[in-house]
PDB file of C-alpha atoms in Angstrom:
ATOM      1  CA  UNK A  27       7.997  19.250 -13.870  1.00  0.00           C
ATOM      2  CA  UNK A  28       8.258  20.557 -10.240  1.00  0.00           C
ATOM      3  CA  UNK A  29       8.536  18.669  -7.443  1.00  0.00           C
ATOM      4  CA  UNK A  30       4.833  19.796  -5.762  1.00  0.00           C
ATOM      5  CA  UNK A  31       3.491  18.908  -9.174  1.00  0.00           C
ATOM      6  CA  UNK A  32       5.279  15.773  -9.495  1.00  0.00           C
ATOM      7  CA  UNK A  33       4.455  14.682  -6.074  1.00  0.00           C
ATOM      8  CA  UNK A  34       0.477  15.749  -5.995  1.00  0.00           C
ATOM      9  CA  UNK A  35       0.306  13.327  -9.069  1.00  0.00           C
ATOM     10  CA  UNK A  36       2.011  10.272  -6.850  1.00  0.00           C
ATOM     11  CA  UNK A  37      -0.887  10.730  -4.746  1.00  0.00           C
ATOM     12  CA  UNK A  38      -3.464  11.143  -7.324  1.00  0.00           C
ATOM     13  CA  UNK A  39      -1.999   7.968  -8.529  1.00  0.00           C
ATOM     14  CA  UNK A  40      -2.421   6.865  -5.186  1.00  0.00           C
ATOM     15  CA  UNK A  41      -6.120   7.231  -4.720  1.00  0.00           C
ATOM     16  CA  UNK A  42      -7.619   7.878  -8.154  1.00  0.00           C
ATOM     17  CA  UNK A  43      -5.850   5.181 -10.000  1.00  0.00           C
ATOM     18  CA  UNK A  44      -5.563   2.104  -7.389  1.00  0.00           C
ATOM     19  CA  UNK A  45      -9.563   2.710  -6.084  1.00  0.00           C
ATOM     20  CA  UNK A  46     -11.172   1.951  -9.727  1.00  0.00           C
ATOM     21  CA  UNK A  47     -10.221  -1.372  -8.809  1.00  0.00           C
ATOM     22  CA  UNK A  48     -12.240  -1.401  -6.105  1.00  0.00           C
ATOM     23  CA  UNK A  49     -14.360   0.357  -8.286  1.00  0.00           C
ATOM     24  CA  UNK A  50     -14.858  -2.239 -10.604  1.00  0.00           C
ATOM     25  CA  UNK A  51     -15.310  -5.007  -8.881  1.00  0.00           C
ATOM     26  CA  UNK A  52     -17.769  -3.484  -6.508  1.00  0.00           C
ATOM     27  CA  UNK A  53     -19.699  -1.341  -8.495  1.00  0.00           C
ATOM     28  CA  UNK A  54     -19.206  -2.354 -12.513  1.00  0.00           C
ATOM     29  CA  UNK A  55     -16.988   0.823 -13.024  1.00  0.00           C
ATOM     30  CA  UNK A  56     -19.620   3.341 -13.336  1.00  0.00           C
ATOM     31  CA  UNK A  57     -18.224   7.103 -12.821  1.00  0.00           C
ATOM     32  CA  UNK A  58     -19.845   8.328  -9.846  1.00  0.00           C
ATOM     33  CA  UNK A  59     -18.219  11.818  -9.721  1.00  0.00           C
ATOM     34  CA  UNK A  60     -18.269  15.021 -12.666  1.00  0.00           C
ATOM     35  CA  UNK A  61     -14.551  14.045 -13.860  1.00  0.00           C
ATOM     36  CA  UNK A  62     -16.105  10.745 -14.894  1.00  0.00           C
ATOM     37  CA  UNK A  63     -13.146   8.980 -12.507  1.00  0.00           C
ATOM     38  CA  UNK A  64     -14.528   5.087 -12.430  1.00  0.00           C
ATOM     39  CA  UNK A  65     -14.179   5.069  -8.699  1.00  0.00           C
ATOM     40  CA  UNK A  66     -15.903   5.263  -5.549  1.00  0.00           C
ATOM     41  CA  UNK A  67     -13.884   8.191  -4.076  1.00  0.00           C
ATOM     42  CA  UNK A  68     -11.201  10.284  -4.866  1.00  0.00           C
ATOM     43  CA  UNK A  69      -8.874  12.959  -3.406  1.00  0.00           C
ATOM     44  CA  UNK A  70      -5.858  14.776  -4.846  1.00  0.00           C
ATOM     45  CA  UNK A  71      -3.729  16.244  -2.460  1.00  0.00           C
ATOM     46  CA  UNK A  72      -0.594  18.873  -2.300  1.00  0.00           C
ATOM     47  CA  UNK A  73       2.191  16.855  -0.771  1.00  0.00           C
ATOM     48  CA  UNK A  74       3.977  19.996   0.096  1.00  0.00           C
ATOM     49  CA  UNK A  75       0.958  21.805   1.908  1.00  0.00           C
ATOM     50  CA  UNK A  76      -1.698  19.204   2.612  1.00  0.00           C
ATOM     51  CA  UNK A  77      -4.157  21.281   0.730  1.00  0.00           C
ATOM     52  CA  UNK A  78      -7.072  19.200  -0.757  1.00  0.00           C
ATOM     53  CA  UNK A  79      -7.039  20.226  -4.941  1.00  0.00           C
ATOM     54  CA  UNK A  80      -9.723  17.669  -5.568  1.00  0.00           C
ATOM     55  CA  UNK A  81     -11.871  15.223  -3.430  1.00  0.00           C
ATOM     56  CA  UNK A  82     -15.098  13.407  -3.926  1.00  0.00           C
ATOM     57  CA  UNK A  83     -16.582  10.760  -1.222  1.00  0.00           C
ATOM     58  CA  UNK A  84     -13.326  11.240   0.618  1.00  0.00           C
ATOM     59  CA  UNK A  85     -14.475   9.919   3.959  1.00  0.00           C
ATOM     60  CA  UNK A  86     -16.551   6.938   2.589  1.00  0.00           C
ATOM     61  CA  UNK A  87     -15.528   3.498   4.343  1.00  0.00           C
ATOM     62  CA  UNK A  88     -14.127   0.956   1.610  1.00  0.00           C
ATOM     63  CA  UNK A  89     -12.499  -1.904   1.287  1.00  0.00           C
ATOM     64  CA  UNK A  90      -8.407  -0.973   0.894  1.00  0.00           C
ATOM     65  CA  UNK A  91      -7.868  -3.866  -1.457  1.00  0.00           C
ATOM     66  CA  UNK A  92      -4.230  -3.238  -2.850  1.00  0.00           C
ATOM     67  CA  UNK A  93      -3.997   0.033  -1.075  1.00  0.00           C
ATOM     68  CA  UNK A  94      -3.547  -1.560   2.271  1.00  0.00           C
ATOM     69  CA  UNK A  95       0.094  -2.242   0.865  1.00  0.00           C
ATOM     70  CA  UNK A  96       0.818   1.458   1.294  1.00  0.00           C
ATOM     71  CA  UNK A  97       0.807   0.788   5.188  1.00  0.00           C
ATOM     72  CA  UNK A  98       2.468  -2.330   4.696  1.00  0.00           C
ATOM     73  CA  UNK A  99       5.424   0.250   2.680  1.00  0.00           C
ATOM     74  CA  UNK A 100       5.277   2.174   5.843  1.00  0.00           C
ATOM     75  CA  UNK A 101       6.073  -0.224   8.592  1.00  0.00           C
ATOM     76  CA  UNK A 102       8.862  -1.911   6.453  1.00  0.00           C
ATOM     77  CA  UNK A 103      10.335   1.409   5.539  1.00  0.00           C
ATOM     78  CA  UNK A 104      10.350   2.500   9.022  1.00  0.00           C
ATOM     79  CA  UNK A 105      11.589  -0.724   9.876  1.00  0.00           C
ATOM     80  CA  UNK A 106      14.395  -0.278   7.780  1.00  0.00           C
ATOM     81  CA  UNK A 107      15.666   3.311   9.378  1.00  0.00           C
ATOM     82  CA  UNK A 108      15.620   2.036  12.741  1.00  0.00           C
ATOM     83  CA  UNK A 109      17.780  -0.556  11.792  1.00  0.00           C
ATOM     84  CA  UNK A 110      15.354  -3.465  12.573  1.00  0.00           C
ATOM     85  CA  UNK A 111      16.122  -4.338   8.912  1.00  0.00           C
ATOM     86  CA  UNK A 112      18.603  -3.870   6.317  1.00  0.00           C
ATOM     87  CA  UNK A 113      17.472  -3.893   2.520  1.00  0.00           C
ATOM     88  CA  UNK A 114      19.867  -7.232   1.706  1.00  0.00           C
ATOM     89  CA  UNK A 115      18.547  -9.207   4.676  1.00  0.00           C
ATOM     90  CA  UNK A 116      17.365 -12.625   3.324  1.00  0.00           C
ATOM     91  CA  UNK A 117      13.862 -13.679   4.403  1.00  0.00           C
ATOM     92  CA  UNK A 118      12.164 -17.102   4.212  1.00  0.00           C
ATOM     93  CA  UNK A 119       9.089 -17.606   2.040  1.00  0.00           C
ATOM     94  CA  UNK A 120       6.582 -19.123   4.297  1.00  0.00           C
ATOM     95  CA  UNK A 121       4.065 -22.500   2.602  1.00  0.00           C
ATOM     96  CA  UNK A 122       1.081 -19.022   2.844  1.00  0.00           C
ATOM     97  CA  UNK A 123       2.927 -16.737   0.707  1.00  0.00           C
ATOM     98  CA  UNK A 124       3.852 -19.523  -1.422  1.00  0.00           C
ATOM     99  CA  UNK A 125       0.187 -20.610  -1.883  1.00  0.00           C
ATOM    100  CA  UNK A 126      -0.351 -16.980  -2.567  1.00  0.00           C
ATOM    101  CA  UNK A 127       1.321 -16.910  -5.342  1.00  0.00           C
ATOM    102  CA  UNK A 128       0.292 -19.754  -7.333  1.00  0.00           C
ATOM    103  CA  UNK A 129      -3.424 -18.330  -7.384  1.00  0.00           C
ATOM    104  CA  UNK A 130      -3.323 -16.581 -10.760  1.00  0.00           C
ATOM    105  CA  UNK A 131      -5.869 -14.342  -9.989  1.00  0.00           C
ATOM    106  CA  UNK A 132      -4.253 -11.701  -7.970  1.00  0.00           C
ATOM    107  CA  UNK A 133      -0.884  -9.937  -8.433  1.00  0.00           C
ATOM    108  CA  UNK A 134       2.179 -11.684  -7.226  1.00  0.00           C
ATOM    109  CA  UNK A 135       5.635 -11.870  -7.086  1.00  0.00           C
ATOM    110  CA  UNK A 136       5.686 -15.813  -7.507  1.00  0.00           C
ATOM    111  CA  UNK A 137       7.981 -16.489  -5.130  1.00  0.00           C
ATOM    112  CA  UNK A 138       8.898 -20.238  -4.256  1.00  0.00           C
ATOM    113  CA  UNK A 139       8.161 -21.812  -0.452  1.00  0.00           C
ATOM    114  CA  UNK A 140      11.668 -21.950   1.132  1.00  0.00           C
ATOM    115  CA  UNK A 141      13.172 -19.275  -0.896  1.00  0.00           C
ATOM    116  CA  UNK A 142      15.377 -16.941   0.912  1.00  0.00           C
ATOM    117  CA  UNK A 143      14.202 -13.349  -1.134  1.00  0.00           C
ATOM    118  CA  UNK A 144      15.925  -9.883  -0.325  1.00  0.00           C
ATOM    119  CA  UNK A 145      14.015  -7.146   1.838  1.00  0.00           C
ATOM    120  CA  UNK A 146      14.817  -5.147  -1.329  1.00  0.00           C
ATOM    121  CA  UNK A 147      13.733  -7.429  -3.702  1.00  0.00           C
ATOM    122  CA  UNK A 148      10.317  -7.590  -1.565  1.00  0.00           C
ATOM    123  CA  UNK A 149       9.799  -4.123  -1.939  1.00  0.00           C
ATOM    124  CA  UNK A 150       9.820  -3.921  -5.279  1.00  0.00           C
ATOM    125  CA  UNK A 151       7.475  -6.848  -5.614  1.00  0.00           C
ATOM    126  CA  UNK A 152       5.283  -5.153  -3.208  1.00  0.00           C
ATOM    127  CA  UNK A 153       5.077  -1.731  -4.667  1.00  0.00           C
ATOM    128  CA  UNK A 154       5.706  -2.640  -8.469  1.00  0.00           C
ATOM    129  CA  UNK A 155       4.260  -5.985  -8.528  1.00  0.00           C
ATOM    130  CA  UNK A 156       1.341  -5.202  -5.917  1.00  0.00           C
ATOM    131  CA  UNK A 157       2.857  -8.642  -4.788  1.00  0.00           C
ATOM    132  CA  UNK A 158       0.346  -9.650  -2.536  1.00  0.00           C
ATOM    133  CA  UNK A 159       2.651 -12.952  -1.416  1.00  0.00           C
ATOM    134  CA  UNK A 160       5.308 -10.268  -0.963  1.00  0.00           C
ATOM    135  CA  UNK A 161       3.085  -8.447   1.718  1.00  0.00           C
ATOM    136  CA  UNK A 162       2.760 -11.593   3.263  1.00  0.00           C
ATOM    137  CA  UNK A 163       6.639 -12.761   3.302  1.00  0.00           C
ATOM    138  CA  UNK A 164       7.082  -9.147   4.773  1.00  0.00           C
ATOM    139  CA  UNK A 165       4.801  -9.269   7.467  1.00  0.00           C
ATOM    140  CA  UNK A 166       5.500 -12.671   8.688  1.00  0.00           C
ATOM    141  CA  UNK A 167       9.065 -12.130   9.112  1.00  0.00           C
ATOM    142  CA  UNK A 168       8.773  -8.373  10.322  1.00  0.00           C
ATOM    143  CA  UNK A 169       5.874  -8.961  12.358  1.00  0.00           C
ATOM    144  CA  UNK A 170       6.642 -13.045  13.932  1.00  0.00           C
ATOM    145  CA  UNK A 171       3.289 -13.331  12.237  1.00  0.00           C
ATOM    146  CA  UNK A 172       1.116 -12.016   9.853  1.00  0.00           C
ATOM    147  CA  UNK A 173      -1.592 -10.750  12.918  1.00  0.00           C
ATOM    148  CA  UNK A 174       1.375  -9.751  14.593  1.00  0.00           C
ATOM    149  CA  UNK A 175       2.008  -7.227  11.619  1.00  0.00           C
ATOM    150  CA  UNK A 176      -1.226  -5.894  11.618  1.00  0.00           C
ATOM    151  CA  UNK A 177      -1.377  -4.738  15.078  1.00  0.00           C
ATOM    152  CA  UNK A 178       1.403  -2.461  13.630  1.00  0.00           C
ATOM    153  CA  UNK A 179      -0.420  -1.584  10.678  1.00  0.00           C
ATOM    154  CA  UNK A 180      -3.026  -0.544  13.131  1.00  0.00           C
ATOM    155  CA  UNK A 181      -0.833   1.162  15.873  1.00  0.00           C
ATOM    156  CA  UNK A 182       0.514   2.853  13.089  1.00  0.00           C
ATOM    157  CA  UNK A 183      -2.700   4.120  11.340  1.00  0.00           C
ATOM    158  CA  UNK A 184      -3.667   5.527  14.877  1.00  0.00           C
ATOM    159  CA  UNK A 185      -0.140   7.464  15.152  1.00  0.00           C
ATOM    160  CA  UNK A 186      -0.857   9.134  11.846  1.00  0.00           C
ATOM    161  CA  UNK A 187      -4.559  10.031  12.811  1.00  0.00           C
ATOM    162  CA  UNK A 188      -5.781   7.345  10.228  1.00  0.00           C
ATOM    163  CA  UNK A 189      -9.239   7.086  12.257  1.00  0.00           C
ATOM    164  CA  UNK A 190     -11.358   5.214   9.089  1.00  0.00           C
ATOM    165  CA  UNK A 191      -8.939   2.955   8.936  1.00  0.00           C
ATOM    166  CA  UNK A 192      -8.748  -0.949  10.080  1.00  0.00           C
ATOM    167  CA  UNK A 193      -6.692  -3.670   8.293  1.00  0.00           C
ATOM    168  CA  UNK A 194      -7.242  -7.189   8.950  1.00  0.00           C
ATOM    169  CA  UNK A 195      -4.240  -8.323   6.958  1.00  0.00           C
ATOM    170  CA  UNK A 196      -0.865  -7.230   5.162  1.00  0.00           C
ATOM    171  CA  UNK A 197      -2.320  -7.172   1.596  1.00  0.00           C
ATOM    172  CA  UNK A 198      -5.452  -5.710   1.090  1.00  0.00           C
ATOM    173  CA  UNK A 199      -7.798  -8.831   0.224  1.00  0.00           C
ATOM    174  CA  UNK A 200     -11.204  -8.111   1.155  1.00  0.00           C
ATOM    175  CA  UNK A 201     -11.917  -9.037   5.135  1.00  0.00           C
ATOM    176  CA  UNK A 202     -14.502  -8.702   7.481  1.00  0.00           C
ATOM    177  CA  UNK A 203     -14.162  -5.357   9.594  1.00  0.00           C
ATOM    178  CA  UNK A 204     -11.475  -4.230   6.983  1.00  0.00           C
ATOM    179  CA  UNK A 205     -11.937  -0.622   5.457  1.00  0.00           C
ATOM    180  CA  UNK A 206     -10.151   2.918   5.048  1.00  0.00           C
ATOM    181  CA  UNK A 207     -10.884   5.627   3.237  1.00  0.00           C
ATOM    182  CA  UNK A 208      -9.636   7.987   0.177  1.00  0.00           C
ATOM    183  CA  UNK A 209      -8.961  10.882   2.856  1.00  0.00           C
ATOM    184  CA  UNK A 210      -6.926   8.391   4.627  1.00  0.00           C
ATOM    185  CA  UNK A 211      -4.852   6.664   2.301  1.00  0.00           C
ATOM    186  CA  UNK A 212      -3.742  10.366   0.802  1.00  0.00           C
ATOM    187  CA  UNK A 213      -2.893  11.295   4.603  1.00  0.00           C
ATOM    188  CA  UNK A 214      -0.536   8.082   4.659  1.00  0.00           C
ATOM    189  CA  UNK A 215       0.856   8.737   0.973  1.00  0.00           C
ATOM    190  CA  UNK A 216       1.580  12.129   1.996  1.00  0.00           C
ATOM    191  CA  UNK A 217       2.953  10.866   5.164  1.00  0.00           C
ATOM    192  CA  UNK A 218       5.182   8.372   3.258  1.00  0.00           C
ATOM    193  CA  UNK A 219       6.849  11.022   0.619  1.00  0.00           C
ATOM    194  CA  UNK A 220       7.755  13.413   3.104  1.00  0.00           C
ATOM    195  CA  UNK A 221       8.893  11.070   5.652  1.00  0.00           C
ATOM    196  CA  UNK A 222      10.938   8.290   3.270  1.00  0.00           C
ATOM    197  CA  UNK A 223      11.353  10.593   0.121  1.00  0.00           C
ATOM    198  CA  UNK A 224      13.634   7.690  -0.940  1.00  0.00           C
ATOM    199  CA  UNK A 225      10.267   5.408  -1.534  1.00  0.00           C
ATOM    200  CA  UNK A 226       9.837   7.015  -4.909  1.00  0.00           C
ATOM    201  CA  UNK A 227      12.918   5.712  -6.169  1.00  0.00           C
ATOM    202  CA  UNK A 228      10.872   2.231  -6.057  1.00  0.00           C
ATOM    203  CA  UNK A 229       6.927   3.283  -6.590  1.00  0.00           C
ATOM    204  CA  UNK A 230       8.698   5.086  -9.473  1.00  0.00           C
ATOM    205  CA  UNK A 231      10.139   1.701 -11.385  1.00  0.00           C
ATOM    206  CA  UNK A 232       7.596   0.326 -14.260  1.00  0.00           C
ATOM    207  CA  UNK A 233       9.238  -2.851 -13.945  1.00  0.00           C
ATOM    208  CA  UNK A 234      11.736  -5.221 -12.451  1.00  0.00           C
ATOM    209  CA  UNK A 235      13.100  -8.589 -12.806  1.00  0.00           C
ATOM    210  CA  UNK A 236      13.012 -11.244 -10.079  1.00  0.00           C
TER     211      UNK A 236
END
């Protein structure tokens, strides 16, 4: 498969396959576009070029839910080149990311309160997992606090032109004021492949042990 092929299917994975979540929840899964996709919007972009293949209420505000990880993938990756972090530092899981994870309704990484947990393991519990006590661990040791993180997010979603976007957290879990939007969240997927093509060697695992 070629690389412009393999990567425009990353980011139809990226909006198409992540939003019937939202989908689901919001709206009881009922296909709202001619592909019968079960989501609220959609777009499929070219990685390479930026040209739009396939789109369908593109610009419509929604919640991010798990997509709001994406951003948190950015700042931590970026993070990472600068040298603010290195992929073996050890970072302390907080009592909130702890009480996180024992709710058994959302995806987690289960980690333990007091746990000292890899950067790198992180990642991978954040973008294989959809970890949402990963985010969290992430954020409050990146950011000094988890608000403190998403003024980044938001800094950062400004920098890259992201102007339907606000987060109100590191996760994704609905919020007041919280939204983005399918054109968005393919402008920061594209952003991310181009910019950190060595992301795919973890949104690429199926699975991994922690």
């Amino acid at each position: 498969m070629n690389q412009v092929l393999r990567l425009s299917i990353v980011l139809l994975f990226v909006v198409s396959v992540l939003l019937p979540g939202v989908a689901n929840a919001q709206e009881a899964g009922k296909p709202v576009n001619e592909l019968g996709i079960k989501a609220r919007a959609g777009l499929l972009m070219d990685t390479t070029t930026g040209q739009v293949l396939y789109n369908f209420n593109e610009r419509e505000r929604i919640q991010p839910a798990s997509l709001a990880k994406i951003m948190t993938f950015e700042i931590v990756l970026e993070a990472l080149e600068d040298g603010t972090l290195k992929r073996d530092t050890k970072v302390p899981i907080s009592e909130d990311a702890w009480r996180l994870a024992l709710n058994n309704t959302l995806s987690n990484m289960f980690l333990q309160v007091g746990d000292m947990v890899s950067v790198d393991a992180l990642l991978r519990g954040l973008m294989v997992s959809s970890g949402n006590d990963a985010a969290l661990a992430l954020a409050e040791y990146l950011g000094g606090s988890e608000q403190g993180f998403v003024n980044k997010m938001n800094e950062r979603a400004k920098e890259l032109g992201l102007k339907d976007t606000v987060f109100r957290n590191s996760h994704g879990l609905s919020a007041p004021d919280q939204y983005t939007t399918a054109y968005d969240m393919a402008i920061l997927a594209r952003h991310i492949v181009l910019a950190h093509p060595e992301a795919l060697k973890i949104t690429s695992l199926k699975e991994f042990e922690h």
